[in-house]
Amino acid sequence: MNSYTINSRLLTTYSAEENPLHFDKTKNYLFDLSYLSALNVQGDKASDFLQGQLSCEMQDLSDIHMVHGAQCNLKGRILALLDVVKWNGIQLILPRDLLEATQNSLMKTALLSRVTLTENSSFKIFGFYLQNPQDIKPHSSFFPEAIQGQTYNEQGCYYHLGQNFYILLLKSDYVEPVVSIFKTQQQLFGSLTWHSLRLMQGQIEIYPESRGLFLPHRLGLHDTSYISFNKGCYKGQEIIARMHYKSTLKHELKLFEIETDGPLFSGQKVFNAEKNSEIGELVDYTPLDQQRFLVAVSILKEIEELNHVVWSEKLE
């Protein structure tokens, strides 16, 4: 197994042949997402507690429908992006390197709500890319077609991210039988390839380095179910609502392919080389080839190409 670092997050590949641009479209693939973890939220008022902490509508959560949410600070800036799953309590699925900070910030008010937050290590997290219903699959006869649809059985819980990408929460006893099927067929890949595939779909991630940097509107999340404008008060809501209803949005999230031998990092400023003016910030990235990268940039709407730009050398 090899590794690659995005900011400070270690992602993996199982072989040098892993390339999301050259997938066999007749095959399904399993991805080891060991960089993800889960916070278990328990208590009679767990849902009410999260309703006041996250940007999503918790009333949409059920045992057949998961929700995406953001935890923001009082300035409306994103601290973490989470998948919220109702299964054996409420599970918050998020990167492991954000778990402790997220747990600590939520604990400040959780005690008042008689809610407990503990890391859940009773299952392993995998990604699954379903391209061919006739090819090998985890031991399940049903994968929800509805986006954010969720199902579960004795092995674990599965939910649909869209575009036939699924997250699998597999109980520890069932991990080896499922993994061995895909490993034998050389259809088990690492988390870097998953990250690349998801970024190609416009799905960015928050890192310890970008925690508290970006407003949801700078990432296009106001047009998704991550943000509800119909719910009651939650942390950061006032700023987010003001941006939505009273501001003219100048930036949007765009994907570009670039070639560079310089460092890349989330929060990196992008400047117009001719005018020496800032035009955007790097949000996320992934390698495509030697010195070639796919980057997600929150950038001025009128910018169509990254020509004649300068990247800052350190986080300012």
PDB file of C-alpha atoms in Angstrom:
ATOM      1  CA  MET A   1       0.000   0.000   0.000  1.00  0.00           C
ATOM      2  CA  ASN A   2       1.266   3.461  -0.919  1.00  0.00           C
ATOM      3  CA  SER A   3       0.290   6.820   0.533  1.00  0.00           C
ATOM      4  CA  TYR A   4      -0.147  10.398  -0.653  1.00  0.00           C
ATOM      5  CA  THR A   5      -0.637  13.495   1.469  1.00  0.00           C
ATOM      6  CA  ILE A   6      -3.352  16.065   0.717  1.00  0.00           C
ATOM      7  CA  ASN A   7      -2.514  18.947   3.058  1.00  0.00           C
ATOM      8  CA  SER A   8      -1.695  16.895   6.198  1.00  0.00           C
ATOM      9  CA  ARG A   9      -4.228  14.115   5.470  1.00  0.00           C
ATOM     10  CA  LEU A  10      -2.736  10.760   4.513  1.00  0.00           C
ATOM     11  CA  LEU A  11      -4.644   8.987   1.728  1.00  0.00           C
ATOM     12  CA  THR A  12      -3.804   5.579   0.296  1.00  0.00           C
ATOM     13  CA  THR A  13      -3.469   3.625  -2.937  1.00  0.00           C
ATOM     14  CA  TYR A  14      -3.260  -0.155  -3.207  1.00  0.00           C
ATOM     15  CA  SER A  15      -1.315  -0.201  -6.466  1.00  0.00           C
ATOM     16  CA  ALA A  16       0.421   2.101  -8.909  1.00  0.00           C
ATOM     17  CA  GLU A  17      -2.219   1.153 -11.485  1.00  0.00           C
ATOM     18  CA  GLU A  18      -5.020   2.933  -9.612  1.00  0.00           C
ATOM     19  CA  ASN A  19      -6.184   5.667 -11.951  1.00  0.00           C
ATOM     20  CA  PRO A  20      -9.724   7.085 -11.817  1.00  0.00           C
ATOM     21  CA  LEU A  21      -9.396   8.189 -15.440  1.00  0.00           C
ATOM     22  CA  HIS A  22      -8.998   4.606 -16.661  1.00  0.00           C
ATOM     23  CA  PHE A  23     -11.625   2.638 -14.769  1.00  0.00           C
ATOM     24  CA  ASP A  24     -13.217  -0.393 -16.391  1.00  0.00           C
ATOM     25  CA  LYS A  25     -16.843   0.699 -16.732  1.00  0.00           C
ATOM     26  CA  THR A  26     -18.034  -2.920 -16.539  1.00  0.00           C
ATOM     27  CA  LYS A  27     -16.675  -3.375 -13.009  1.00  0.00           C
ATOM     28  CA  ASN A  28     -17.607  -2.286  -9.508  1.00  0.00           C
ATOM     29  CA  TYR A  29     -14.980  -1.026  -7.077  1.00  0.00           C
ATOM     30  CA  LEU A  30     -14.550  -1.016  -3.309  1.00  0.00           C
ATOM     31  CA  PHE A  31     -12.476   1.692  -1.597  1.00  0.00           C
ATOM     32  CA  ASP A  32     -10.810   1.497   1.802  1.00  0.00           C
ATOM     33  CA  LEU A  33     -11.765   4.764   3.539  1.00  0.00           C
ATOM     34  CA  SER A  34      -9.812   4.312   6.759  1.00  0.00           C
ATOM     35  CA  TYR A  35      -9.273   8.079   6.919  1.00  0.00           C
ATOM     36  CA  LEU A  36     -12.963   8.425   7.860  1.00  0.00           C
ATOM     37  CA  SER A  37     -14.370   7.883  11.330  1.00  0.00           C
ATOM     38  CA  ALA A  38     -17.662   8.165  13.190  1.00  0.00           C
ATOM     39  CA  LEU A  39     -19.009  10.058  16.181  1.00  0.00           C
ATOM     40  CA  ASN A  40     -21.899   8.290  17.875  1.00  0.00           C
ATOM     41  CA  VAL A  41     -24.506  10.731  19.216  1.00  0.00           C
ATOM     42  CA  GLN A  42     -26.724   9.213  21.903  1.00  0.00           C
ATOM     43  CA  GLY A  43     -29.526  10.687  23.987  1.00  0.00           C
ATOM     44  CA  ASP A  44     -33.260  11.278  23.909  1.00  0.00           C
ATOM     45  CA  LYS A  45     -32.702  14.763  22.514  1.00  0.00           C
ATOM     46  CA  ALA A  46     -29.817  13.910  20.160  1.00  0.00           C
ATOM     47  CA  SER A  47     -31.700  15.052  17.050  1.00  0.00           C
ATOM     48  CA  ASP A  48     -32.842  18.303  18.695  1.00  0.00           C
ATOM     49  CA  PHE A  49     -29.289  18.952  19.839  1.00  0.00           C
ATOM     50  CA  LEU A  50     -27.879  18.511  16.329  1.00  0.00           C
ATOM     51  CA  GLN A  51     -30.661  20.672  14.888  1.00  0.00           C
ATOM     52  CA  GLY A  52     -29.131  23.589  16.785  1.00  0.00           C
ATOM     53  CA  GLN A  53     -25.550  22.715  15.866  1.00  0.00           C
ATOM     54  CA  LEU A  54     -25.606  21.733  12.184  1.00  0.00           C
ATOM     55  CA  SER A  55     -26.731  23.585   9.052  1.00  0.00           C
ATOM     56  CA  CYS A  56     -28.954  20.775   7.724  1.00  0.00           C
ATOM     57  CA  GLU A  57     -32.581  19.969   8.482  1.00  0.00           C
ATOM     58  CA  MET A  58     -32.494  17.160  11.035  1.00  0.00           C
ATOM     59  CA  GLN A  59     -36.210  16.487  10.583  1.00  0.00           C
ATOM     60  CA  ASP A  60     -35.314  15.003   7.173  1.00  0.00           C
ATOM     61  CA  LEU A  61     -33.240  12.293   8.866  1.00  0.00           C
ATOM     62  CA  SER A  62     -34.750   8.811   9.048  1.00  0.00           C
ATOM     63  CA  ASP A  63     -33.637   5.190   8.956  1.00  0.00           C
ATOM     64  CA  ILE A  64     -34.093   5.230   5.151  1.00  0.00           C
ATOM     65  CA  HIS A  65     -32.734   8.743   4.464  1.00  0.00           C
ATOM     66  CA  MET A  66     -29.412  10.223   5.600  1.00  0.00           C
ATOM     67  CA  VAL A  67     -28.560  13.935   5.507  1.00  0.00           C
ATOM     68  CA  HIS A  68     -25.439  15.968   4.759  1.00  0.00           C
ATOM     69  CA  GLY A  69     -24.592  18.787   7.140  1.00  0.00           C
ATOM     70  CA  ALA A  70     -21.981  21.375   8.015  1.00  0.00           C
ATOM     71  CA  GLN A  71     -20.776  22.417  11.417  1.00  0.00           C
ATOM     72  CA  CYS A  72     -19.975  26.125  11.304  1.00  0.00           C
ATOM     73  CA  ASN A  73     -18.539  28.615  13.771  1.00  0.00           C
ATOM     74  CA  LEU A  74     -20.242  31.836  14.881  1.00  0.00           C
ATOM     75  CA  LYS A  75     -18.752  33.625  11.862  1.00  0.00           C
ATOM     76  CA  GLY A  76     -20.535  31.170   9.554  1.00  0.00           C
ATOM     77  CA  ARG A  77     -17.322  29.484   8.428  1.00  0.00           C
ATOM     78  CA  ILE A  78     -17.223  25.724   7.980  1.00  0.00           C
ATOM     79  CA  LEU A  79     -15.517  23.642  10.651  1.00  0.00           C
ATOM     80  CA  ALA A  80     -16.500  20.233   9.269  1.00  0.00           C
ATOM     81  CA  LEU A  81     -18.679  18.590   6.630  1.00  0.00           C
ATOM     82  CA  LEU A  82     -20.508  15.541   7.933  1.00  0.00           C
ATOM     83  CA  ASP A  83     -22.762  12.714   6.821  1.00  0.00           C
ATOM     84  CA  VAL A  84     -25.518  12.235   9.402  1.00  0.00           C
ATOM     85  CA  VAL A  85     -26.840   8.675   9.576  1.00  0.00           C
ATOM     86  CA  LYS A  86     -29.620   7.257  11.756  1.00  0.00           C
ATOM     87  CA  TRP A  87     -28.438   3.740  12.538  1.00  0.00           C
ATOM     88  CA  ASN A  88     -27.810   2.400  16.048  1.00  0.00           C
ATOM     89  CA  GLY A  89     -28.265   5.932  17.299  1.00  0.00           C
ATOM     90  CA  ILE A  90     -27.078   8.846  15.195  1.00  0.00           C
ATOM     91  CA  GLN A  91     -23.679   8.548  13.505  1.00  0.00           C
ATOM     92  CA  LEU A  92     -21.683  11.546  12.283  1.00  0.00           C
ATOM     93  CA  ILE A  93     -19.319  10.379   9.531  1.00  0.00           C
ATOM     94  CA  LEU A  94     -16.321  12.683   9.104  1.00  0.00           C
ATOM     95  CA  PRO A  95     -12.547  12.591   8.550  1.00  0.00           C
ATOM     96  CA  ARG A  96     -10.606  11.141  11.459  1.00  0.00           C
ATOM     97  CA  ASP A  97      -8.291  14.156  11.615  1.00  0.00           C
ATOM     98  CA  LEU A  98     -11.310  16.389  12.376  1.00  0.00           C
ATOM     99  CA  LEU A  99     -12.988  14.070  14.878  1.00  0.00           C
ATOM    100  CA  GLU A 100     -11.376  15.317  18.086  1.00  0.00           C
ATOM    101  CA  ALA A 101     -11.870  19.005  17.277  1.00  0.00           C
ATOM    102  CA  THR A 102     -15.480  18.365  16.239  1.00  0.00           C
ATOM    103  CA  GLN A 103     -16.193  16.300  19.334  1.00  0.00           C
ATOM    104  CA  ASN A 104     -14.695  18.931  21.631  1.00  0.00           C
ATOM    105  CA  SER A 105     -16.631  21.807  20.074  1.00  0.00           C
ATOM    106  CA  LEU A 106     -19.947  19.915  20.199  1.00  0.00           C
ATOM    107  CA  MET A 107     -19.370  18.706  23.772  1.00  0.00           C
ATOM    108  CA  LYS A 108     -19.588  22.269  25.068  1.00  0.00           C
ATOM    109  CA  THR A 109     -23.359  22.232  24.574  1.00  0.00           C
ATOM    110  CA  ALA A 110     -24.012  18.474  24.446  1.00  0.00           C
ATOM    111  CA  LEU A 111     -23.822  18.153  28.228  1.00  0.00           C
ATOM    112  CA  LEU A 112     -26.646  20.664  28.627  1.00  0.00           C
ATOM    113  CA  SER A 113     -28.804  18.539  26.302  1.00  0.00           C
ATOM    114  CA  ARG A 114     -27.965  15.260  28.069  1.00  0.00           C
ATOM    115  CA  VAL A 115     -26.349  14.002  24.885  1.00  0.00           C
ATOM    116  CA  THR A 116     -23.171  11.927  24.725  1.00  0.00           C
ATOM    117  CA  LEU A 117     -20.617  11.982  21.905  1.00  0.00           C
ATOM    118  CA  THR A 118     -18.225   9.056  21.566  1.00  0.00           C
ATOM    119  CA  GLU A 119     -16.052   7.727  18.767  1.00  0.00           C
ATOM    120  CA  ASN A 120     -17.631   4.631  17.240  1.00  0.00           C
ATOM    121  CA  SER A 121     -15.118   1.974  16.196  1.00  0.00           C
ATOM    122  CA  SER A 122     -17.595  -0.915  15.871  1.00  0.00           C
ATOM    123  CA  PHE A 123     -17.609  -0.680  12.074  1.00  0.00           C
ATOM    124  CA  LYS A 124     -15.260   0.105   9.189  1.00  0.00           C
ATOM    125  CA  ILE A 125     -16.013   2.641   6.473  1.00  0.00           C
ATOM    126  CA  PHE A 126     -15.729   1.885   2.763  1.00  0.00           C
ATOM    127  CA  GLY A 127     -16.698   3.550  -0.472  1.00  0.00           C
ATOM    128  CA  PHE A 128     -18.428   1.587  -3.210  1.00  0.00           C
ATOM    129  CA  TYR A 129     -18.763   2.564  -6.884  1.00  0.00           C
ATOM    130  CA  LEU A 130     -21.603   0.627  -8.504  1.00  0.00           C
ATOM    131  CA  GLN A 131     -21.242   0.573 -12.294  1.00  0.00           C
ATOM    132  CA  ASN A 132     -22.528  -2.891 -13.189  1.00  0.00           C
ATOM    133  CA  PRO A 133     -25.334  -4.634 -11.259  1.00  0.00           C
ATOM    134  CA  GLN A 134     -24.074  -7.969 -12.643  1.00  0.00           C
ATOM    135  CA  ASP A 135     -20.533  -7.556 -11.293  1.00  0.00           C
ATOM    136  CA  ILE A 136     -19.328  -8.405  -7.779  1.00  0.00           C
ATOM    137  CA  LYS A 137     -20.982  -6.507  -4.934  1.00  0.00           C
ATOM    138  CA  PRO A 138     -20.919  -6.494  -1.141  1.00  0.00           C
ATOM    139  CA  HIS A 139     -23.343  -9.019   0.316  1.00  0.00           C
ATOM    140  CA  SER A 140     -26.477  -6.963  -0.248  1.00  0.00           C
ATOM    141  CA  SER A 141     -29.275  -7.393  -2.744  1.00  0.00           C
ATOM    142  CA  PHE A 142     -30.409  -3.782  -2.425  1.00  0.00           C
ATOM    143  CA  PHE A 143     -28.640  -0.484  -2.981  1.00  0.00           C
ATOM    144  CA  PRO A 144     -30.929   2.571  -2.762  1.00  0.00           C
ATOM    145  CA  GLU A 145     -31.296   4.471  -6.027  1.00  0.00           C
ATOM    146  CA  ALA A 146     -32.594   7.639  -4.367  1.00  0.00           C
ATOM    147  CA  ILE A 147     -29.873  10.165  -3.547  1.00  0.00           C
ATOM    148  CA  GLN A 148     -29.253  10.089   0.227  1.00  0.00           C
ATOM    149  CA  GLY A 149     -31.295   6.883   0.368  1.00  0.00           C
ATOM    150  CA  GLN A 150     -30.206   4.551   3.146  1.00  0.00           C
ATOM    151  CA  THR A 151     -30.610   0.872   3.934  1.00  0.00           C
ATOM    152  CA  TYR A 152     -29.200  -1.534   6.490  1.00  0.00           C
ATOM    153  CA  ASN A 153     -28.978  -5.248   7.262  1.00  0.00           C
ATOM    154  CA  GLU A 154     -27.128  -7.544   9.656  1.00  0.00           C
ATOM    155  CA  GLN A 155     -23.801  -6.582   8.015  1.00  0.00           C
ATOM    156  CA  GLY A 156     -24.065  -2.823   8.292  1.00  0.00           C
ATOM    157  CA  CYS A 157     -25.519   0.324   6.795  1.00  0.00           C
ATOM    158  CA  TYR A 158     -25.282   1.615   3.199  1.00  0.00           C
ATOM    159  CA  TYR A 159     -26.223   5.034   1.808  1.00  0.00           C
ATOM    160  CA  HIS A 160     -26.182   6.655  -1.629  1.00  0.00           C
ATOM    161  CA  LEU A 161     -24.167   9.809  -2.318  1.00  0.00           C
ATOM    162  CA  GLY A 162     -25.419  10.093  -5.905  1.00  0.00           C
ATOM    163  CA  GLN A 163     -23.921   9.061  -9.267  1.00  0.00           C
ATOM    164  CA  ASN A 164     -23.803   5.449  -7.962  1.00  0.00           C
ATOM    165  CA  PHE A 165     -21.306   6.270  -5.213  1.00  0.00           C
ATOM    166  CA  TYR A 166     -22.146   4.642  -1.887  1.00  0.00           C
ATOM    167  CA  ILE A 167     -20.755   4.698   1.631  1.00  0.00           C
ATOM    168  CA  LEU A 168     -20.699   1.348   3.446  1.00  0.00           C
ATOM    169  CA  LEU A 169     -20.553   1.140   7.237  1.00  0.00           C
ATOM    170  CA  LEU A 170     -19.564  -2.509   7.687  1.00  0.00           C
ATOM    171  CA  LYS A 171     -19.600  -4.216  11.071  1.00  0.00           C
ATOM    172  CA  SER A 172     -16.147  -5.527  11.929  1.00  0.00           C
ATOM    173  CA  ASP A 173     -17.133  -9.206  11.621  1.00  0.00           C
ATOM    174  CA  TYR A 174     -18.148  -8.730   7.981  1.00  0.00           C
ATOM    175  CA  VAL A 175     -15.199  -6.657   6.762  1.00  0.00           C
ATOM    176  CA  GLU A 176     -12.823  -9.464   5.755  1.00  0.00           C
ATOM    177  CA  PRO A 177     -15.342 -11.490   3.676  1.00  0.00           C
ATOM    178  CA  VAL A 178     -16.355  -8.398   1.704  1.00  0.00           C
ATOM    179  CA  VAL A 179     -12.821  -7.072   1.240  1.00  0.00           C
ATOM    180  CA  SER A 180     -11.453 -10.443   0.106  1.00  0.00           C
ATOM    181  CA  ILE A 181     -13.930 -10.641  -2.792  1.00  0.00           C
ATOM    182  CA  PHE A 182     -12.770  -7.325  -4.239  1.00  0.00           C
ATOM    183  CA  LYS A 183      -9.104  -7.870  -3.393  1.00  0.00           C
ATOM    184  CA  THR A 184      -9.059 -11.187  -5.261  1.00  0.00           C
ATOM    185  CA  GLN A 185     -10.485  -9.504  -8.374  1.00  0.00           C
ATOM    186  CA  GLN A 186      -8.105  -6.515  -8.011  1.00  0.00           C
ATOM    187  CA  GLN A 187     -11.099  -4.224  -7.523  1.00  0.00           C
ATOM    188  CA  LEU A 188     -10.087  -2.951  -4.083  1.00  0.00           C
ATOM    189  CA  PHE A 189      -8.663   0.560  -4.196  1.00  0.00           C
ATOM    190  CA  GLY A 190      -7.484   3.158  -1.706  1.00  0.00           C
ATOM    191  CA  SER A 191      -8.836   6.430  -0.410  1.00  0.00           C
ATOM    192  CA  LEU A 192      -6.829   8.655  -2.775  1.00  0.00           C
ATOM    193  CA  THR A 193      -8.623   7.221  -5.808  1.00  0.00           C
ATOM    194  CA  TRP A 194     -11.979   7.689  -4.059  1.00  0.00           C
ATOM    195  CA  HIS A 195     -11.046  11.287  -3.265  1.00  0.00           C
ATOM    196  CA  SER A 196     -10.167  11.904  -6.917  1.00  0.00           C
ATOM    197  CA  LEU A 197     -13.450  10.425  -8.148  1.00  0.00           C
ATOM    198  CA  ARG A 198     -15.488  12.462  -5.679  1.00  0.00           C
ATOM    199  CA  LEU A 199     -13.620  15.675  -6.481  1.00  0.00           C
ATOM    200  CA  MET A 200     -14.378  15.120 -10.169  1.00  0.00           C
ATOM    201  CA  GLN A 201     -18.035  15.239  -9.080  1.00  0.00           C
ATOM    202  CA  GLY A 202     -17.421  18.559  -7.322  1.00  0.00           C
ATOM    203  CA  GLN A 203     -17.436  17.064  -3.820  1.00  0.00           C
ATOM    204  CA  ILE A 204     -14.754  18.841  -1.797  1.00  0.00           C
ATOM    205  CA  GLU A 205     -13.424  18.042   1.655  1.00  0.00           C
ATOM    206  CA  ILE A 206     -12.514  20.149   4.677  1.00  0.00           C
ATOM    207  CA  TYR A 207      -9.080  19.579   6.254  1.00  0.00           C
ATOM    208  CA  PRO A 208      -7.514  20.646   9.553  1.00  0.00           C
ATOM    209  CA  GLU A 209      -5.745  23.342   7.510  1.00  0.00           C
ATOM    210  CA  SER A 210      -9.019  24.669   6.044  1.00  0.00           C
ATOM    211  CA  ARG A 211     -11.154  24.307   9.174  1.00  0.00           C
ATOM    212  CA  GLY A 212     -12.823  27.675   9.781  1.00  0.00           C
ATOM    213  CA  LEU A 213     -11.677  29.218   6.467  1.00  0.00           C
ATOM    214  CA  PHE A 214     -14.631  29.029   4.082  1.00  0.00           C
ATOM    215  CA  LEU A 215     -18.199  30.292   4.111  1.00  0.00           C
ATOM    216  CA  PRO A 216     -20.711  27.807   2.627  1.00  0.00           C
ATOM    217  CA  HIS A 217     -21.540  30.162  -0.252  1.00  0.00           C
ATOM    218  CA  ARG A 218     -17.901  30.203  -1.357  1.00  0.00           C
ATOM    219  CA  LEU A 219     -18.165  26.423  -1.854  1.00  0.00           C
ATOM    220  CA  GLY A 220     -21.577  26.378  -3.515  1.00  0.00           C
ATOM    221  CA  LEU A 221     -23.161  24.604  -0.556  1.00  0.00           C
ATOM    222  CA  HIS A 222     -26.099  27.031  -0.432  1.00  0.00           C
ATOM    223  CA  ASP A 223     -27.471  25.211  -3.485  1.00  0.00           C
ATOM    224  CA  THR A 224     -27.314  21.810  -1.770  1.00  0.00           C
ATOM    225  CA  SER A 225     -29.018  20.028   1.101  1.00  0.00           C
ATOM    226  CA  TYR A 226     -26.032  20.838   3.324  1.00  0.00           C
ATOM    227  CA  ILE A 227     -27.687  24.179   4.107  1.00  0.00           C
ATOM    228  CA  SER A 228     -31.332  24.614   5.095  1.00  0.00           C
ATOM    229  CA  PHE A 229     -32.769  28.131   4.972  1.00  0.00           C
ATOM    230  CA  ASN A 230     -36.079  27.010   6.474  1.00  0.00           C
ATOM    231  CA  LYS A 231     -34.932  25.689   9.845  1.00  0.00           C
ATOM    232  CA  GLY A 232     -34.529  27.395  13.198  1.00  0.00           C
ATOM    233  CA  CYS A 233     -31.393  28.871  14.684  1.00  0.00           C
ATOM    234  CA  TYR A 234     -28.030  27.107  14.473  1.00  0.00           C
ATOM    235  CA  LYS A 235     -24.491  28.284  15.012  1.00  0.00           C
ATOM    236  CA  GLY A 236     -23.421  30.642  12.209  1.00  0.00           C
ATOM    237  CA  GLN A 237     -26.931  30.924  10.752  1.00  0.00           C
ATOM    238  CA  GLU A 238     -27.172  34.706  10.969  1.00  0.00           C
ATOM    239  CA  ILE A 239     -24.066  35.260   8.838  1.00  0.00           C
ATOM    240  CA  ILE A 240     -25.017  32.550   6.332  1.00  0.00           C
ATOM    241  CA  ALA A 241     -28.580  33.871   5.938  1.00  0.00           C
ATOM    242  CA  ARG A 242     -27.335  37.444   5.484  1.00  0.00           C
ATOM    243  CA  MET A 243     -25.007  36.327   2.708  1.00  0.00           C
ATOM    244  CA  HIS A 244     -27.814  34.422   1.049  1.00  0.00           C
ATOM    245  CA  TYR A 245     -30.484  37.100   1.104  1.00  0.00           C
ATOM    246  CA  LYS A 246     -28.603  40.400   1.201  1.00  0.00           C
ATOM    247  CA  SER A 247     -25.270  39.892  -0.557  1.00  0.00           C
ATOM    248  CA  THR A 248     -24.252  39.667  -4.194  1.00  0.00           C
ATOM    249  CA  LEU A 249     -22.177  36.539  -4.586  1.00  0.00           C
ATOM    250  CA  LYS A 250     -18.947  37.231  -6.471  1.00  0.00           C
ATOM    251  CA  HIS A 251     -17.312  33.808  -6.175  1.00  0.00           C
ATOM    252  CA  GLU A 252     -18.232  30.247  -7.067  1.00  0.00           C
ATOM    253  CA  LEU A 253     -16.563  26.851  -6.833  1.00  0.00           C
ATOM    254  CA  LYS A 254     -14.937  25.716 -10.089  1.00  0.00           C
ATOM    255  CA  LEU A 255     -12.765  22.774 -11.111  1.00  0.00           C
ATOM    256  CA  PHE A 256      -9.593  23.176 -13.177  1.00  0.00           C
ATOM    257  CA  GLU A 257      -6.766  20.955 -14.361  1.00  0.00           C
ATOM    258  CA  ILE A 258      -3.359  22.530 -13.808  1.00  0.00           C
ATOM    259  CA  GLU A 259       0.305  21.610 -14.150  1.00  0.00           C
ATOM    260  CA  THR A 260       2.664  22.703 -11.407  1.00  0.00           C
ATOM    261  CA  ASP A 261       5.750  21.548  -9.542  1.00  0.00           C
ATOM    262  CA  GLY A 262       5.033  23.949  -6.692  1.00  0.00           C
ATOM    263  CA  PRO A 263       3.269  23.267  -3.392  1.00  0.00           C
ATOM    264  CA  LEU A 264      -0.520  23.170  -3.190  1.00  0.00           C
ATOM    265  CA  PHE A 265      -2.574  23.598  -0.008  1.00  0.00           C
ATOM    266  CA  SER A 266      -6.125  24.476   0.962  1.00  0.00           C
ATOM    267  CA  GLY A 267      -6.559  28.196   1.563  1.00  0.00           C
ATOM    268  CA  GLN A 268      -3.812  29.031  -0.945  1.00  0.00           C
ATOM    269  CA  LYS A 269      -4.451  32.392  -2.609  1.00  0.00           C
ATOM    270  CA  VAL A 270      -4.651  32.648  -6.396  1.00  0.00           C
ATOM    271  CA  PHE A 271      -3.593  35.945  -7.971  1.00  0.00           C
ATOM    272  CA  ASN A 272      -3.954  37.466 -11.411  1.00  0.00           C
ATOM    273  CA  ALA A 273      -0.310  37.796 -12.442  1.00  0.00           C
ATOM    274  CA  GLU A 274      -0.941  40.820 -14.664  1.00  0.00           C
ATOM    275  CA  LYS A 275      -2.994  42.870 -12.196  1.00  0.00           C
ATOM    276  CA  ASN A 276      -1.495  41.410  -9.006  1.00  0.00           C
ATOM    277  CA  SER A 277      -5.015  41.047  -7.604  1.00  0.00           C
ATOM    278  CA  GLU A 278      -6.495  38.113  -5.716  1.00  0.00           C
ATOM    279  CA  ILE A 279      -9.039  36.142  -7.748  1.00  0.00           C
ATOM    280  CA  GLY A 280      -9.671  33.096  -5.580  1.00  0.00           C
ATOM    281  CA  GLU A 281      -8.595  30.475  -3.049  1.00  0.00           C
ATOM    282  CA  LEU A 282      -7.694  26.822  -3.419  1.00  0.00           C
ATOM    283  CA  VAL A 283     -10.234  24.637  -1.607  1.00  0.00           C
ATOM    284  CA  ASP A 284      -9.189  21.078  -2.491  1.00  0.00           C
ATOM    285  CA  TYR A 285      -6.985  19.184  -4.943  1.00  0.00           C
ATOM    286  CA  THR A 286      -5.894  15.749  -6.094  1.00  0.00           C
ATOM    287  CA  PRO A 287      -3.069  14.458  -8.310  1.00  0.00           C
ATOM    288  CA  LEU A 288      -3.943  13.213 -11.801  1.00  0.00           C
ATOM    289  CA  ASP A 289      -0.469  12.535 -13.136  1.00  0.00           C
ATOM    290  CA  GLN A 290       3.094  13.684 -12.696  1.00  0.00           C
ATOM    291  CA  GLN A 291       2.839  17.414 -11.840  1.00  0.00           C
ATOM    292  CA  ARG A 292      -0.782  17.475 -13.101  1.00  0.00           C
ATOM    293  CA  PHE A 293      -3.612  18.148 -10.665  1.00  0.00           C
ATOM    294  CA  LEU A 294      -7.349  18.621 -10.484  1.00  0.00           C
ATOM    295  CA  VAL A 295      -8.045  21.620  -8.264  1.00  0.00           C
ATOM    296  CA  ALA A 296     -11.244  23.018  -6.780  1.00  0.00           C
ATOM    297  CA  VAL A 297     -11.005  26.790  -6.474  1.00  0.00           C
ATOM    298  CA  SER A 298     -13.433  29.296  -5.007  1.00  0.00           C
ATOM    299  CA  ILE A 299     -12.948  31.939  -7.669  1.00  0.00           C
ATOM    300  CA  LEU A 300     -14.472  35.081  -9.144  1.00  0.00           C
ATOM    301  CA  LYS A 301     -17.404  34.081 -11.331  1.00  0.00           C
ATOM    302  CA  GLU A 302     -16.041  35.763 -14.447  1.00  0.00           C
ATOM    303  CA  ILE A 303     -12.816  33.704 -14.412  1.00  0.00           C
ATOM    304  CA  GLU A 304     -13.098  30.798 -16.870  1.00  0.00           C
ATOM    305  CA  GLU A 305      -9.485  29.594 -17.062  1.00  0.00           C
ATOM    306  CA  LEU A 306      -6.457  29.643 -14.785  1.00  0.00           C
ATOM    307  CA  ASN A 307      -4.118  31.409 -17.186  1.00  0.00           C
ATOM    308  CA  HIS A 308      -1.447  33.857 -16.066  1.00  0.00           C
ATOM    309  CA  VAL A 309      -1.984  33.228 -12.375  1.00  0.00           C
ATOM    310  CA  VAL A 310       0.354  33.162  -9.388  1.00  0.00           C
ATOM    311  CA  TRP A 311      -0.156  30.883  -6.383  1.00  0.00           C
ATOM    312  CA  SER A 312       0.831  32.152  -2.938  1.00  0.00           C
ATOM    313  CA  GLU A 313       3.669  30.232  -1.319  1.00  0.00           C
ATOM    314  CA  LYS A 314       2.229  30.126   2.216  1.00  0.00           C
ATOM    315  CA  LEU A 315      -1.106  30.465   3.999  1.00  0.00           C
ATOM    316  CA  GLU A 316      -1.735  34.139   4.646  1.00  0.00           C
TER     317      GLU A 316
END
